[in-house]
PDB file of C-alpha atoms in Angstrom:
ATOM      1  CA  UNK P   1     -14.290 -23.759 -13.036  1.00 63.00           C
ATOM      2  CA  UNK P   2     -11.489 -25.341 -14.607  1.00 71.00           C
ATOM      3  CA  UNK P   3      -9.598 -28.558 -12.611  1.00 74.00           C
ATOM      4  CA  UNK P   4      -6.175 -26.138 -12.711  1.00 81.00           C
ATOM      5  CA  UNK P   5      -7.851 -23.468 -10.568  1.00 77.00           C
ATOM      6  CA  UNK P   6      -9.931 -25.874  -8.463  1.00 75.00           C
ATOM      7  CA  UNK P   7      -6.159 -27.506  -7.714  1.00 79.00           C
ATOM      8  CA  UNK P   8      -4.805 -23.891  -6.724  1.00 84.00           C
ATOM      9  CA  UNK P   9      -7.512 -23.383  -4.359  1.00 85.00           C
ATOM     10  CA  UNK P  10      -6.945 -26.245  -2.641  1.00 88.00           C
ATOM     11  CA  UNK P  11      -4.222 -25.264  -0.809  1.00 90.00           C
ATOM     12  CA  UNK P  12      -6.007 -21.569   0.690  1.00 93.00           C
ATOM     13  CA  UNK P  13      -8.808 -23.741   1.353  1.00 93.00           C
ATOM     14  CA  UNK P  14      -7.262 -26.644   3.659  1.00 94.00           C
ATOM     15  CA  UNK P  15      -5.086 -23.398   5.488  1.00 95.00           C
ATOM     16  CA  UNK P  16      -8.539 -22.021   6.163  1.00 96.00           C
ATOM     17  CA  UNK P  17     -10.398 -25.535   7.322  1.00 96.00           C
ATOM     18  CA  UNK P  18      -7.149 -26.047   9.602  1.00 97.00           C
ATOM     19  CA  UNK P  19      -7.084 -22.495  10.493  1.00 98.00           C
ATOM     20  CA  UNK P  20     -11.030 -22.409  11.488  1.00 98.00           C
ATOM     21  CA  UNK P  21     -11.210 -25.483  13.376  1.00 98.00           C
ATOM     22  CA  UNK P  22      -8.476 -24.809  15.394  1.00 98.00           C
ATOM     23  CA  UNK P  23     -10.247 -21.632  16.935  1.00 98.00           C
ATOM     24  CA  UNK P  24     -13.276 -23.474  16.862  1.00 97.00           C
ATOM     25  CA  UNK P  25     -11.833 -26.148  19.087  1.00 98.00           C
ATOM     26  CA  UNK P  26      -9.702 -23.490  21.225  1.00 98.00           C
ATOM     27  CA  UNK P  27     -12.489 -21.089  21.571  1.00 98.00           C
ATOM     28  CA  UNK P  28     -15.139 -24.551  22.804  1.00 97.00           C
ATOM     29  CA  UNK P  29     -12.651 -25.534  24.938  1.00 98.00           C
ATOM     30  CA  UNK P  30     -11.895 -22.809  26.724  1.00 98.00           C
ATOM     31  CA  UNK P  31     -15.271 -22.209  27.017  1.00 98.00           C
ATOM     32  CA  UNK P  32     -16.136 -25.801  28.575  1.00 98.00           C
ATOM     33  CA  UNK P  33     -12.769 -25.597  30.956  1.00 98.00           C
ATOM     34  CA  UNK P  34     -13.701 -21.967  32.602  1.00 98.00           C
ATOM     35  CA  UNK P  35     -17.350 -23.366  33.078  1.00 98.00           C
ATOM     36  CA  UNK P  36     -16.261 -25.909  34.748  1.00 98.00           C
ATOM     37  CA  UNK P  37     -13.948 -24.564  36.913  1.00 98.00           C
ATOM     38  CA  UNK P  38     -16.822 -21.834  37.784  1.00 97.00           C
ATOM     39  CA  UNK P  39     -18.886 -25.683  38.864  1.00 97.00           C
ATOM     40  CA  UNK P  40     -15.756 -26.787  40.669  1.00 98.00           C
ATOM     41  CA  UNK P  41     -15.427 -23.544  42.524  1.00 97.00           C
ATOM     42  CA  UNK P  42     -19.215 -23.429  42.874  1.00 97.00           C
ATOM     43  CA  UNK P  43     -19.170 -20.152  41.630  1.00 97.00           C
ATOM     44  CA  UNK P  44     -22.201 -20.033  39.013  1.00 97.00           C
ATOM     45  CA  UNK P  45     -21.068 -15.946  37.903  1.00 97.00           C
ATOM     46  CA  UNK P  46     -18.183 -18.040  36.435  1.00 97.00           C
ATOM     47  CA  UNK P  47     -20.188 -20.323  34.429  1.00 97.00           C
ATOM     48  CA  UNK P  48     -22.356 -17.840  32.796  1.00 97.00           C
ATOM     49  CA  UNK P  49     -19.956 -15.090  32.388  1.00 97.00           C
ATOM     50  CA  UNK P  50     -18.138 -17.813  30.190  1.00 97.00           C
ATOM     51  CA  UNK P  51     -21.416 -18.632  28.397  1.00 96.00           C
ATOM     52  CA  UNK P  52     -22.221 -15.064  27.479  1.00 97.00           C
ATOM     53  CA  UNK P  53     -18.304 -14.665  26.765  1.00 97.00           C
ATOM     54  CA  UNK P  54     -17.447 -17.225  24.929  1.00 97.00           C
ATOM     55  CA  UNK P  55     -20.905 -18.577  23.800  1.00 97.00           C
ATOM     56  CA  UNK P  56     -21.644 -16.234  20.524  1.00 97.00           C
ATOM     57  CA  UNK P  57     -17.601 -16.489  19.224  1.00 97.00           C
ATOM     58  CA  UNK P  58     -17.631 -20.378  19.920  1.00 97.00           C
ATOM     59  CA  UNK P  59     -21.126 -20.276  17.406  1.00 97.00           C
ATOM     60  CA  UNK P  60     -19.928 -18.169  15.213  1.00 97.00           C
ATOM     61  CA  UNK P  61     -16.425 -19.907  14.392  1.00 97.00           C
ATOM     62  CA  UNK P  62     -18.064 -23.369  14.259  1.00 97.00           C
ATOM     63  CA  UNK P  63     -20.199 -21.925  11.363  1.00 98.00           C
ATOM     64  CA  UNK P  64     -17.460 -20.647   9.538  1.00 97.00           C
ATOM     65  CA  UNK P  65     -15.477 -23.878   9.843  1.00 97.00           C
ATOM     66  CA  UNK P  66     -19.058 -25.410   8.641  1.00 97.00           C
ATOM     67  CA  UNK P  67     -19.197 -23.043   5.918  1.00 97.00           C
ATOM     68  CA  UNK P  68     -15.216 -23.889   4.509  1.00 96.00           C
ATOM     69  CA  UNK P  69     -15.539 -27.332   5.008  1.00 95.00           C
ATOM     70  CA  UNK P  70     -18.652 -27.030   2.956  1.00 95.00           C
ATOM     71  CA  UNK P  71     -16.828 -24.877   0.124  1.00 91.00           C
ATOM     72  CA  UNK P  72     -13.678 -27.394   0.598  1.00 91.00           C
ATOM     73  CA  UNK P  73     -15.735 -30.949  -0.280  1.00 90.00           C
ATOM     74  CA  UNK P  74     -16.278 -29.132  -4.309  1.00 86.00           C
ATOM     75  CA  UNK P  75     -12.753 -29.467  -4.668  1.00 82.00           C
ATOM     76  CA  UNK P  76     -10.756 -32.783  -6.157  1.00 74.00           C
ATOM     77  CA  UNK P  77      -8.737 -34.665  -3.794  1.00 73.00           C
ATOM     78  CA  UNK P  78      -4.832 -34.224  -4.582  1.00 64.00           C
ATOM     79  CA  UNK P  79      -4.829 -38.026  -6.077  1.00 60.00           C
ATOM     80  CA  UNK P  80      -7.291 -37.252  -8.358  1.00 50.00           C
ATOM     81  CA  UNK P  81      -7.034 -36.783 -11.803  1.00 52.00           C
ATOM     82  CA  UNK P  82      -8.545 -34.925 -14.507  1.00 48.00           C
ATOM     83  CA  UNK P  83     -10.716 -37.850 -16.238  1.00 47.00           C
ATOM     84  CA  UNK P  84     -12.814 -37.067 -13.201  1.00 47.00           C
ATOM     85  CA  UNK P  85     -14.525 -33.648 -14.119  1.00 43.00           C
TER      86      UNK P  85
END
C-alpha cells in the first residue's frame, strides 16, 4: 500500500477507533454501574441480569476496538514523511 493511500485511510480509522472506544467504554460503565446498583440494593437478580445482558456486547465491542487499534497501528502518524516508508 502506498503512503498516500495510508494517509487517506488514517482519518476513517481514527473515527472508527474513537467510536469503538466510546461504545466499549459506555457498555462497560453501564455494566459495572448496574451491577453496583444491584449490590447496593441487595438485588442479586439485577447483578446477574446486567451480566447476562451486557457482558457479551461489552466483550464484542472490546474485541472490535482492539482490531481497529491493531489496524490503525500500521498507518503512519500524521507527522511522518515519505522517507520512513
